[in-house]
CSV table of C-alpha atoms and ligand atoms in Angstrom, one decimal:
chain,number,residue,atom,x,y,z
H,30,MET,CA,0.2,-0.2,0.1
H,31,ASP,CA,1.2,3.1,-1.0
H,32,LYS,CA,2.4,5.8,1.4
H,33,PHE,CA,3.1,9.6,1.2
H,34,VAL,CA,5.4,11.6,3.4
H,35,ILE,CA,5.7,14.7,3.2
H,36,ARG,CA,7.5,17.6,5.0
H,37,GLY,CA,5.6,21.0,6.0
H,38,GLY,CA,7.4,24.2,6.5
H,39,ASN,CA,7.7,25.3,2.6
H,40,PRO,CA,5.5,27.9,1.2
H,41,LEU,CA,3.6,26.6,-2.3
H,42,LEU,CA,4.1,29.2,-4.8
H,43,GLY,CA,3.3,28.8,-8.7
H,44,THR,CA,0.1,28.3,-10.5
H,45,VAL,CA,-1.9,24.5,-9.6
H,46,ARG,CA,-4.2,23.6,-12.8
H,47,VAL,CA,-7.5,22.2,-11.6
H,48,SER,CA,-8.1,18.5,-13.1
H,49,GLY,CA,-12.1,18.4,-14.2
H,50,ALA,CA,-15.0,17.0,-11.9
H,51,LYS,CA,-14.8,13.4,-10.8
H,52,ASN,CA,-17.9,14.2,-9.4
H,53,ALA,CA,-19.4,15.3,-12.4
H,54,ALA,CA,-17.8,12.3,-14.3
H,55,LEU,CA,-18.7,9.9,-12.6
H,56,PRO,CA,-22.5,10.4,-13.6
H,57,ALA,CA,-21.1,11.5,-17.0
H,58,MET,CA,-20.3,7.7,-17.9
H,59,ALA,CA,-22.8,6.2,-16.4
H,60,ALA,CA,-25.4,8.8,-19.1
H,61,ALA,CA,-23.5,6.9,-21.8
H,62,LEU,CA,-25.5,3.9,-21.0
H,63,LEU,CA,-28.3,5.5,-21.9
H,64,THR,CA,-27.5,5.3,-26.2
H,65,GLU,CA,-25.8,2.8,-28.7
H,66,GLU,CA,-23.9,5.8,-29.6
H,67,PRO,CA,-20.1,6.3,-28.9
H,68,VAL,CA,-20.9,9.5,-26.4
H,69,ILE,CA,-17.6,11.8,-25.8
H,70,LEU,CA,-16.0,13.1,-22.6
H,71,GLU,CA,-13.5,15.5,-22.4
H,72,ASN,CA,-11.4,16.8,-19.3
H,73,ILE,CA,-12.0,13.4,-16.9
H,74,PRO,CA,-9.9,13.2,-14.7
H,75,GLN,CA,-7.6,10.3,-14.1
H,76,VAL,CA,-8.9,8.9,-11.5
H,77,ARG,CA,-9.0,5.3,-9.5
H,78,ASP,CA,-13.2,6.1,-9.1
H,79,ILE,CA,-12.8,6.8,-13.1
H,80,GLU,CA,-10.9,3.3,-13.7
H,81,THR,CA,-13.7,1.9,-11.7
H,82,THR,CA,-16.6,3.0,-13.3
H,83,ARG,CA,-14.5,1.9,-16.9
H,84,LYS,CA,-14.4,-1.8,-15.0
H,85,LEU,CA,-17.7,-1.5,-14.5
H,86,LEU,CA,-19.2,-0.7,-18.0
H,87,ALA,CA,-17.1,-2.8,-19.6
H,88,ALA,CA,-18.0,-5.5,-17.5
H,89,MET,CA,-22.0,-4.7,-18.8
H,90,GLY,CA,-20.3,-5.5,-22.6
H,91,ALA,CA,-19.7,-1.3,-23.4
H,92,ASP,CA,-16.3,-0.4,-25.5
H,93,VAL,CA,-14.2,2.3,-23.2
H,94,GLU,CA,-11.8,4.0,-24.9
H,95,LEU,CA,-9.8,6.4,-22.1
H,96,GLY,CA,-7.8,8.5,-23.9
H,97,TYR,CA,-3.7,9.1,-24.1
H,98,GLY,CA,-1.1,11.5,-25.4
H,99,ARG,CA,-2.4,14.9,-25.7
H,100,ALA,CA,-5.4,13.9,-25.7
H,101,HIS,CA,-5.6,12.2,-21.8
H,102,HIS,CA,-8.0,13.1,-20.7
H,103,ARG,CA,-10.7,12.7,-23.6
H,104,THR,CA,-12.8,9.2,-22.5
H,105,THR,CA,-14.9,7.8,-25.3
H,106,ILE,CA,-18.2,5.2,-25.3
H,107,CYS,CA,-20.3,3.1,-26.7
H,108,CYS,CA,-23.1,1.3,-25.3
H,109,ARG,CA,-24.2,-0.6,-28.6
H,110,ASN,CA,-24.4,-3.5,-27.3
H,111,LEU,CA,-25.0,-4.1,-23.7
H,112,ALA,CA,-25.1,-8.4,-23.1
H,113,SER,CA,-25.2,-8.2,-19.1
H,114,PRO,CA,-26.3,-5.0,-16.6
H,115,GLU,CA,-25.3,-5.6,-14.3
H,116,ALA,CA,-23.0,-4.6,-11.7
H,117,SER,CA,-20.9,-6.5,-9.1
H,118,TYR,CA,-21.0,-6.6,-5.7
H,119,GLU,CA,-16.6,-6.3,-6.3
H,120,LEU,CA,-16.3,-3.2,-8.2
H,121,VAL,CA,-20.0,-1.2,-6.2
H,122,LYS,CA,-18.3,-2.2,-2.5
H,123,THR,CA,-15.0,-0.1,-4.0
H,124,MET,CA,-17.0,2.8,-4.6
H,125,ARG,CA,-20.3,3.4,-4.1
H,126,ALA,CA,-21.5,5.6,-7.0
H,127,SER,CA,-21.8,3.0,-9.6
H,128,THR,CA,-25.7,2.4,-8.0
H,129,LEU,CA,-25.5,5.3,-10.1
H,130,VAL,CA,-26.6,2.7,-13.7
H,131,LEU,CA,-28.7,1.9,-11.7
H,132,GLY,CA,-31.7,4.4,-13.1
H,133,PRO,CA,-29.8,4.6,-16.9
H,134,LEU,CA,-29.7,0.6,-16.8
H,135,LEU,CA,-33.7,0.7,-16.6
H,136,ALA,CA,-34.0,2.9,-18.7
H,137,ARG,CA,-32.0,1.1,-21.5
H,138,CYS,CA,-32.6,-2.4,-21.1
H,139,GLY,CA,-36.3,-2.3,-18.8
H,140,ARG,CA,-33.9,-4.5,-16.1
H,141,ALA,CA,-30.8,-4.5,-14.4
H,142,ARG,CA,-28.5,-5.9,-11.3
H,143,VAL,CA,-27.1,-3.7,-9.2
H,144,SER,CA,-25.0,-5.0,-5.7
H,145,LEU,CA,-26.7,-2.7,-2.9
H,146,PRO,CA,-23.1,-0.1,-1.7
H,147,GLY,CA,-23.5,-1.0,2.0
H,148,GLY,CA,-22.5,1.6,5.1
H,149,CYS,CA,-18.8,2.3,4.8
H,150,ALA,CA,-15.9,5.2,6.4
H,151,ILE,CA,-18.3,8.3,6.2
H,152,GLY,CA,-22.6,7.2,7.5
H,153,ALA,CA,-24.5,4.2,6.5
H,154,ARG,CA,-25.0,5.9,3.0
H,155,PRO,CA,-28.2,4.1,2.1
H,156,ILE,CA,-29.8,4.1,-1.6
H,157,ASP,CA,-33.9,4.2,-0.9
H,158,LEU,CA,-34.8,7.4,-2.3
H,159,HIS,CA,-33.1,5.8,-5.1
H,160,ILE,CA,-35.3,2.7,-5.2
H,161,LYS,CA,-38.6,4.2,-4.3
H,162,GLY,CA,-38.2,7.5,-7.3
H,163,LEU,CA,-38.3,4.5,-9.9
H,164,GLU,CA,-40.5,2.0,-8.6
H,165,LYS,CA,-42.7,5.9,-9.3
H,166,LEU,CA,-41.8,5.5,-12.6
H,167,GLY,CA,-43.4,2.3,-12.6
H,168,ALA,CA,-39.9,-0.5,-11.8
H,169,THR,CA,-40.9,-3.8,-10.2
H,170,ILE,CA,-38.1,-4.4,-8.0
H,171,THR,CA,-36.8,-6.4,-5.1
H,172,GLN,CA,-34.3,-7.2,-2.9
H,173,GLU,CA,-32.0,-10.7,-3.2
H,174,HIS,CA,-28.8,-12.0,-1.6
H,175,GLY,CA,-27.7,-8.2,-1.7
H,176,TYR,CA,-28.5,-7.4,-4.6
H,177,VAL,CA,-31.5,-5.7,-6.2
H,178,GLU,CA,-33.4,-6.3,-9.2
H,179,ALA,CA,-35.2,-4.1,-10.8
H,180,SER,CA,-37.8,-4.3,-14.1
H,181,ALA,CA,-39.8,-2.2,-16.1
H,182,LYS,CA,-40.7,-2.8,-19.8
H,183,ARG,CA,-41.1,0.7,-20.3
H,184,LEU,CA,-40.3,3.2,-17.4
H,185,ARG,CA,-44.2,6.6,-17.1
H,186,GLY,CA,-43.5,9.8,-16.0
H,187,ALA,CA,-44.4,10.8,-13.1
H,188,GLU,CA,-44.0,13.0,-10.3
H,189,ILE,CA,-40.9,12.4,-7.8
H,190,VAL,CA,-40.3,14.5,-4.6
H,191,PHE,CA,-37.1,13.5,-2.5
H,192,ASP,CA,-37.8,13.2,0.7
H,193,LYS,CA,-33.5,14.4,1.4
H,194,ILE,CA,-31.6,15.4,-1.2
H,195,THR,CA,-29.9,13.3,-2.4
H,196,VAL,CA,-26.8,14.5,-5.7
H,197,THR,CA,-26.5,10.8,-6.5
H,198,GLY,CA,-30.1,10.7,-6.3
H,199,THR,CA,-31.7,13.4,-8.2
H,200,GLU,CA,-29.0,12.5,-11.2
H,201,ASP,CA,-29.8,8.0,-11.4
H,202,LEU,CA,-33.5,9.6,-11.2
H,203,LEU,CA,-33.2,12.6,-14.2
H,204,MET,CA,-31.4,9.9,-15.9
H,205,ALA,CA,-34.0,6.7,-16.4
H,206,ALA,CA,-36.5,9.9,-17.0
H,207,THR,CA,-34.9,10.4,-20.5
H,208,LEU,CA,-36.6,8.3,-21.8
H,209,ALA,CA,-39.3,7.0,-20.1
H,210,ASP,CA,-43.3,7.4,-21.1
H,211,GLY,CA,-45.0,11.4,-20.7
H,212,GLU,CA,-43.4,14.0,-18.5
H,213,THR,CA,-41.4,13.6,-14.6
H,214,LEU,CA,-41.2,16.2,-11.9
H,215,LEU,CA,-38.9,16.0,-9.8
H,216,ARG,CA,-39.3,18.1,-6.5
H,217,ASN,CA,-36.9,18.9,-3.9
H,218,CYS,CA,-33.6,18.0,-6.4
H,219,ALA,CA,-30.0,17.9,-5.6
H,220,ARG,CA,-29.0,21.7,-6.8
H,221,GLU,CA,-25.1,21.0,-7.0
H,222,PRO,CA,-23.0,22.0,-10.4
H,223,GLU,CA,-22.5,18.5,-11.5
H,224,VAL,CA,-26.5,17.4,-11.7
H,225,ALA,CA,-26.9,20.4,-14.1
H,226,ASP,CA,-23.3,19.3,-15.7
H,227,LEU,CA,-25.3,16.2,-16.5
H,228,ALA,CA,-28.3,17.2,-17.4
H,229,GLY,CA,-26.7,20.3,-20.3
H,230,LEU,CA,-24.8,16.6,-21.0
H,231,LEU,CA,-28.2,14.4,-21.8
H,232,ASN,CA,-30.0,17.2,-23.7
H,233,LYS,CA,-27.2,17.5,-26.2
H,234,MET,CA,-28.0,14.1,-26.5
H,235,GLY,CA,-31.6,14.9,-26.8
H,236,ALA,CA,-33.2,14.4,-23.8
H,237,ARG,CA,-35.7,17.6,-22.4
H,238,ILE,CA,-35.1,18.9,-18.9
H,239,GLU,CA,-36.0,22.0,-17.9
H,240,GLY,CA,-34.7,23.3,-14.7
H,241,ALA,CA,-31.7,21.2,-13.8
H,242,GLY,CA,-29.6,23.2,-10.7
H,243,THR,CA,-32.7,24.5,-9.2
H,244,SER,CA,-34.3,21.9,-6.8
H,245,THR,CA,-37.5,21.3,-9.0
H,246,ILE,CA,-36.1,20.2,-12.6
H,247,ARG,CA,-39.0,18.4,-15.3
H,248,VAL,CA,-38.0,16.4,-18.5
H,249,ARG,CA,-40.2,15.5,-21.2
H,250,GLY,CA,-39.3,11.3,-22.4
H,251,VAL,CA,-38.2,10.5,-25.7
H,252,SER,CA,-38.1,7.2,-27.0
H,253,ALA,CA,-34.3,7.1,-27.9
H,254,LEU,CA,-30.6,8.9,-27.2
H,255,SER,CA,-28.3,9.9,-29.3
H,256,GLY,CA,-23.9,9.7,-29.4
H,257,ALA,CA,-22.7,13.5,-28.0
H,258,LYS,CA,-19.3,15.5,-27.5
H,259,HIS,CA,-19.4,17.0,-24.0
H,260,ARG,CA,-16.8,18.6,-21.8
H,261,ILE,CA,-16.9,18.1,-17.8
H,262,ILE,CA,-16.5,20.6,-15.3
H,263,PRO,CA,-13.9,21.7,-13.3
H,264,ASP,CA,-13.7,20.0,-10.1
H,265,ARG,CA,-14.4,22.5,-7.6
H,266,ILE,CA,-13.3,20.6,-4.4
H,267,GLU,CA,-9.8,19.9,-5.6
H,268,ALA,CA,-9.7,23.8,-6.4
H,269,GLY,CA,-11.2,24.5,-2.7
H,270,THR,CA,-8.5,21.2,-1.6
H,271,PHE,CA,-5.9,24.4,-2.8
H,272,ILE,CA,-7.4,27.0,-1.8
H,273,ILE,CA,-7.0,26.4,1.6
H,274,ALA,CA,-3.3,24.8,0.7
H,275,GLY,CA,-2.0,27.7,0.0
H,276,ALA,CA,-3.6,30.2,2.4
H,277,LEU,CA,-2.1,27.7,5.0
H,278,THR,CA,1.7,27.7,3.3
H,279,GLY,CA,1.4,31.4,3.6
H,280,GLY,CA,1.7,30.8,-0.4
H,281,ASP,CA,0.9,32.6,-2.6
H,282,LEU,CA,-1.0,30.1,-5.2
H,283,ASN,CA,-3.0,30.6,-8.1
H,284,VAL,CA,-5.4,28.4,-8.1
H,285,ALA,CA,-6.2,28.0,-12.2
H,286,GLY,CA,-8.9,26.2,-14.5
H,287,CYS,CA,-11.4,26.4,-11.7
H,288,GLU,CA,-15.4,28.3,-12.3
H,289,PRO,CA,-14.8,30.9,-9.3
H,290,ARG,CA,-19.0,30.9,-9.4
H,291,HIS,CA,-18.8,26.7,-8.0
H,292,LEU,CA,-16.6,28.0,-5.4
H,293,ASP,CA,-19.3,31.0,-3.9
H,294,SER,CA,-19.4,28.7,-0.2
H,295,ILE,CA,-16.3,28.3,0.4
H,296,LEU,CA,-14.9,31.3,-0.8
H,297,GLN,CA,-17.2,33.4,1.1
H,298,LYS,CA,-16.7,31.5,5.0
H,299,LEU,CA,-12.5,31.5,3.7
H,300,THR,CA,-12.9,34.7,3.5
H,301,GLU,CA,-14.8,35.4,6.9
H,302,VAL,CA,-11.7,33.7,8.4
H,303,GLY,CA,-9.5,36.2,6.6
H,304,VAL,CA,-7.7,34.2,4.2
H,305,LYS,CA,-7.0,36.8,1.3
H,306,ILE,CA,-8.5,35.8,-2.1
H,307,ALA,CA,-8.6,37.4,-5.5
H,308,HIS,CA,-10.3,36.0,-8.7
H,309,ASN,CA,-9.4,36.3,-12.5
H,310,GLY,CA,-11.4,34.5,-14.8
H,311,ASP,CA,-11.3,31.1,-14.0
H,312,SER,CA,-9.1,31.5,-11.8
H,313,VAL,CA,-8.2,32.0,-8.0
H,314,ARG,CA,-5.9,33.5,-6.5
H,315,VAL,CA,-4.6,32.9,-3.0
H,316,PHE,CA,-2.2,34.9,-0.6
H,317,GLY,CA,-1.2,33.4,3.1
H,318,ASP,CA,-0.3,36.1,5.8
H,319,GLY,CA,-0.8,33.8,9.3
H,320,ASP,CA,-4.0,35.8,10.8
H,321,TRP,CA,-7.3,34.0,10.5
H,322,LYS,CA,-9.1,34.0,13.5
H,323,ALA,CA,-12.2,31.2,14.0
H,324,SER,CA,-15.2,31.0,11.6
H,325,ASP,CA,-18.2,28.2,12.8
H,326,MET,CA,-19.6,25.8,10.1
H,327,VAL,CA,-22.4,24.4,8.7
H,328,THR,CA,-22.1,21.6,5.8
H,329,GLU,CA,-25.0,22.6,3.9
H,330,GLU,CA,-26.8,20.9,0.1
H,331,TYR,CA,-25.7,23.3,-2.5
H,332,PRO,CA,-24.5,26.5,-2.8
H,333,GLY,CA,-24.3,25.5,1.1
H,334,PHE,CA,-20.8,24.9,2.1
H,335,PRO,CA,-19.7,21.2,0.5
H,336,THR,CA,-19.2,18.1,2.9
H,337,ASP,CA,-16.7,17.2,1.0
H,338,MET,CA,-14.2,20.5,2.1
H,339,GLN,CA,-15.2,20.0,5.3
H,340,ALA,CA,-12.4,17.8,6.7
H,341,GLN,CA,-10.2,20.5,4.7
H,342,TYR,CA,-12.2,23.0,6.3
H,343,MET,CA,-11.7,21.3,9.4
H,344,VAL,CA,-6.8,21.9,8.9
H,345,LEU,CA,-7.6,25.7,9.0
H,346,ALA,CA,-9.7,26.2,12.2
H,347,THR,CA,-6.5,24.4,13.6
H,348,GLN,CA,-4.5,27.5,12.9
H,349,ALA,CA,-7.1,30.3,13.4
H,350,LYS,CA,-6.8,32.2,16.2
H,351,GLY,CA,-9.9,31.6,18.9
H,352,SER,CA,-12.8,28.6,18.8
H,353,SER,CA,-14.9,27.4,15.7
H,354,VAL,CA,-18.3,24.7,15.5
H,355,ILE,CA,-17.8,22.3,12.8
H,356,THR,CA,-21.2,21.1,12.3
H,357,GLU,CA,-21.8,17.6,9.5
H,358,ASN,CA,-25.0,18.1,8.5
H,359,ILE,CA,-24.8,14.7,6.1
H,360,PHE,CA,-23.3,12.4,7.1
H,361,GLU,CA,-23.4,11.0,9.6
H,362,ASN,CA,-19.9,9.9,10.6
H,363,ARG,CA,-17.4,12.7,8.5
H,364,PHE,CA,-15.0,13.6,11.6
H,365,MET,CA,-12.5,10.1,11.4
H,366,HIS,CA,-9.7,13.1,10.0
H,367,ALA,CA,-10.1,14.7,13.8
H,368,LEU,CA,-9.2,12.2,15.9
H,369,GLU,CA,-5.8,12.0,13.4
H,370,LEU,CA,-5.3,16.1,13.3
H,371,VAL,CA,-5.4,15.4,17.0
H,372,ARG,CA,-2.5,13.4,16.6
H,373,MET,CA,-0.6,16.4,15.1
H,374,GLY,CA,-1.4,17.9,17.8
H,375,ALA,CA,-4.7,19.7,17.0
H,376,SER,CA,-7.3,20.8,19.8
H,377,ILE,CA,-10.6,18.6,18.5
H,378,LYS,CA,-13.6,17.6,20.7
H,379,VAL,CA,-16.1,15.6,18.6
H,380,GLU,CA,-19.8,15.4,20.3
H,381,GLY,CA,-22.3,13.7,17.4
H,382,HIS,CA,-22.2,16.1,14.3
H,383,ARG,CA,-20.1,18.9,15.4
H,384,ALA,CA,-16.5,18.8,17.3
H,385,LEU,CA,-15.3,22.3,18.6
H,386,VAL,CA,-11.8,23.0,17.4
H,387,ARG,CA,-10.1,25.5,19.1
H,388,GLY,CA,-6.5,27.0,18.2
H,389,LYS,CA,-4.2,28.6,17.0
H,390,THR,CA,-2.3,25.0,18.3
H,391,PRO,CA,1.2,25.0,16.0
H,392,LEU,CA,0.8,21.1,14.1
H,393,SER,CA,3.2,18.2,14.4
H,394,ALA,CA,4.2,15.5,12.1
H,395,ALA,CA,3.1,12.1,13.1
H,396,ALA,CA,1.9,9.3,11.3
H,397,VAL,CA,-1.0,9.4,10.3
H,398,LEU,CA,-4.3,7.2,8.5
H,399,ALA,CA,-6.3,8.1,5.3
H,400,SER,CA,-9.6,7.1,6.7
H,401,ASP,CA,-11.0,8.1,3.4
H,402,LEU,CA,-10.7,10.2,0.6
H,403,ARG,CA,-11.6,14.0,1.6
H,404,ALA,CA,-9.7,12.8,4.9
H,405,SER,CA,-6.6,11.9,3.3
H,406,ALA,CA,-6.4,15.6,2.0
H,407,SER,CA,-7.3,17.0,4.9
H,408,LEU,CA,-4.4,15.1,6.6
H,409,VAL,CA,-2.3,16.0,3.2
H,410,ILE,CA,-2.4,20.5,3.9
H,411,ALA,CA,-2.2,19.5,7.6
H,412,ALA,CA,1.4,17.8,7.0
H,413,LEU,CA,2.3,20.5,4.3
H,414,VAL,CA,2.0,22.5,7.6
H,415,ALA,CA,3.2,20.5,9.9
H,416,ASP,CA,6.7,20.6,11.6
H,417,GLY,CA,8.9,17.4,10.9
H,418,GLU,CA,8.1,14.2,8.4
H,419,THR,CA,4.5,13.0,8.1
H,420,ILE,CA,3.9,9.9,6.5
H,421,ILE,CA,0.1,9.3,5.6
H,422,ASP,CA,-0.7,5.6,5.1
H,423,ARG,CA,-3.8,4.2,2.8
H,424,VAL,CA,-3.2,6.9,0.4
H,425,TYR,CA,-5.5,5.5,-2.1
H,426,HIS,CA,-8.5,6.4,-0.6
H,427,ILE,CA,-7.0,10.2,-2.0
H,428,ASP,CA,-6.6,8.4,-5.3
H,429,ARG,CA,-10.0,7.4,-5.8
H,430,GLY,CA,-10.9,12.0,-6.4
H,431,TYR,CA,-7.6,13.5,-6.7
H,432,GLU,CA,-5.3,13.4,-9.9
H,433,HIS,CA,-1.8,13.0,-9.3
H,434,ILE,CA,-1.8,15.3,-6.6
H,435,GLU,CA,2.0,14.9,-5.4
H,436,GLU,CA,2.7,15.8,-9.0
H,437,LYS,CA,0.3,19.5,-8.5
H,438,LEU,CA,1.8,19.7,-4.8
H,439,ARG,CA,5.1,18.6,-6.0
H,440,GLY,CA,5.1,21.6,-8.6
H,441,VAL,CA,4.4,24.0,-6.7
H,442,GLY,CA,6.6,23.3,-4.1
H,443,ALA,CA,5.8,21.1,-1.8
H,444,GLN,CA,7.8,18.4,-0.1
H,445,ILE,CA,5.8,14.7,-1.3
H,446,ARG,CA,6.9,12.2,-2.3
H,447,ARG,CA,5.0,8.3,-2.1
H,448,ILE,CA,6.6,5.4,-1.4
H,449,GLY,CA,5.3,1.9,-2.4
H,450,GLU,CA,5.1,-1.2,0.0
H,451,MET,CA,8.8,-1.8,0.7
H,452,LEU,CA,8.9,-5.5,0.3
H,453,PRO,CA,11.5,-8.2,0.6
H,454,LYS,CA,13.8,-8.6,-2.1
H,455,LYS,CA,14.0,-11.9,-3.8
H,456,VAL,CA,16.8,-14.1,-2.9
H,457,ALA,CA,18.2,-14.8,-6.5
H,458,ALA,CA,18.2,-19.1,-7.1
H,459,PRO,CA,21.8,-20.3,-6.8
H,460,LEU,CA,22.8,-21.1,-10.2
H,461,VAL,CA,23.1,-25.1,-10.5
H,462,ARG,CA,25.1,-27.2,-13.0
H,463,ALA,CA,24.4,-29.5,-14.7
A,25,UD1,C1,-22.0,12.7,-3.7
A,25,UD1,C2,-20.9,13.3,-3.9
A,25,UD1,C3,-20.0,13.0,-2.3
A,25,UD1,C4,-20.4,14.3,-1.2
A,25,UD1,C5,-22.4,13.7,-1.3
A,25,UD1,C6,-23.1,15.4,0.1
A,25,UD1,C7,-20.9,11.8,-6.1
A,25,UD1,C8,-20.2,10.2,-6.9
A,25,UD1,N1,-20.3,11.4,-5.1
A,25,UD1,O1,-22.6,11.3,-2.6
A,25,UD1,O2,-19.1,13.1,-2.9
A,25,UD1,O3,-20.5,13.9,-0.7
A,25,UD1,O4,-23.0,14.0,-2.2
A,25,UD1,O5,-23.2,16.2,-1.0
A,25,UD1,O6,-21.3,12.4,-6.3
A,25,UD1,N2,-29.8,9.2,1.7
A,25,UD1,C9,-30.5,8.3,1.8
A,25,UD1,N3,-31.2,8.1,0.8
A,25,UD1,C10,-30.9,7.5,0.1
A,25,UD1,C11,-29.5,8.3,-1.0
A,25,UD1,C12,-28.9,9.2,-0.2
A,25,UD1,O7,-30.6,8.1,2.6
A,25,UD1,O8,-31.6,7.2,-1.0
A,25,UD1,C13,-28.6,10.3,2.9
A,25,UD1,C14,-27.7,9.6,2.3
A,25,UD1,O9,-27.1,9.0,3.2
A,25,UD1,C15,-26.2,11.5,3.0
A,25,UD1,C16,-27.3,12.2,2.4
A,25,UD1,O10,-29.0,11.4,2.4
A,25,UD1,O11,-26.4,11.8,4.2
A,25,UD1,C17,-27.4,12.8,1.1
A,25,UD1,O12,-26.6,11.5,0.4
A,25,UD1,P1,-26.3,12.0,-1.0
A,25,UD1,O13,-26.2,13.3,-1.4
A,25,UD1,O14,-27.2,10.9,-1.7
A,25,UD1,O15,-25.1,11.0,-1.4
A,25,UD1,P2,-24.2,10.8,-2.8
A,25,UD1,O16,-24.9,11.3,-3.8
A,25,UD1,O17,-23.5,8.9,-2.3
């Protein structure tokens, strides 16, 4: 298992480029299941969740061509023959977003068999709202042996009100509704930019969707969708992670290729804390002068402060003067990083879904364990400002969603390297002479 070795203390200086959004790329790849024609996706990040999705689609019979060379962020997917509309436990267990294939498979093939995802490090993550919505569209769904089995001759449009806002749930239902008979009205939808990006792709494929990016989405079903070419939006969470890292290291960092409009709640909160930020087109420049004041933060659905930035914000809170209360409203168990940060010298008390962070406490290097994707990012940021050499174990979590993070950070002055597992050297077999 790979580890990161990070020596703290270097300011991040220069320009770092943001990759395409993993959370927009995953539903876009699933959307290719809705058509027999090729779908070309640009700005696909080279991260492990994309590779998992490639395997998932290929196992169903799709041709997935990941670009290489100069076109290495382009992916072409052709789902002409879907021999096996199934998502196995082996793949779903490593990436819960695999359940995004449920709606499109059902709409295109009339049946789907998808493993239930089970729990994960940050919470229970049920998919009951996906199932309830698909049943409203006329699907028959049973659950057996850990799998969801769904069937429907043709889905029928319906009005669906989500009991709770769900990002992949909205995306799953949106995709299913594009090929349903008649009109579907989705209410209490997720308003994340990734949902709007998916709707943009689906409309290019011939779908008739209005209102994506707001809480009510109207879909007029069509009988078939065609291929399309689409560019994935920039990753707002990767951008936010670099912005906090730039500020905390006392750097002068230009985070390029992002969409500042998608970063509103993050930039507003960081400005409240005293981080100096300037925008210029698709870049955000951040300066760190080390004079930050504590500010409470609550995670919310978009356009609120994203739960995917909570762990990174917590590191900033450890370096701000005063006490910050961080409230996690989206997932029930998303403070695993807090305990690791305490081992590095932070003062954090977790009570239920709240964490009280007392700053400012110096951070010191330690051996720490990454527990999930965004927790890993917070440990990398903490290590960049800690005194000494931090070793982060289980960085496969970070590889799920951050493209070559160590190369990007090294490019702006961080001392970070990846080390693989040290295997005992093979002893050469003695030469035997006849
Ligand atoms: C997506 C993002 C993830 C982000 C999260 C919240 C992707 C691939 N992942 O995850 O990075 O952290 O949104 O912004 O886009 N829930 C139910 N029943 C359901 C579905 C969800 O109770 O059927 C609950 C969840 O347990 C959670 C809340 O709703 O408490 C929000 O989850 P959801 O928005 O669905 O998260 P994901 O789409 O899995």
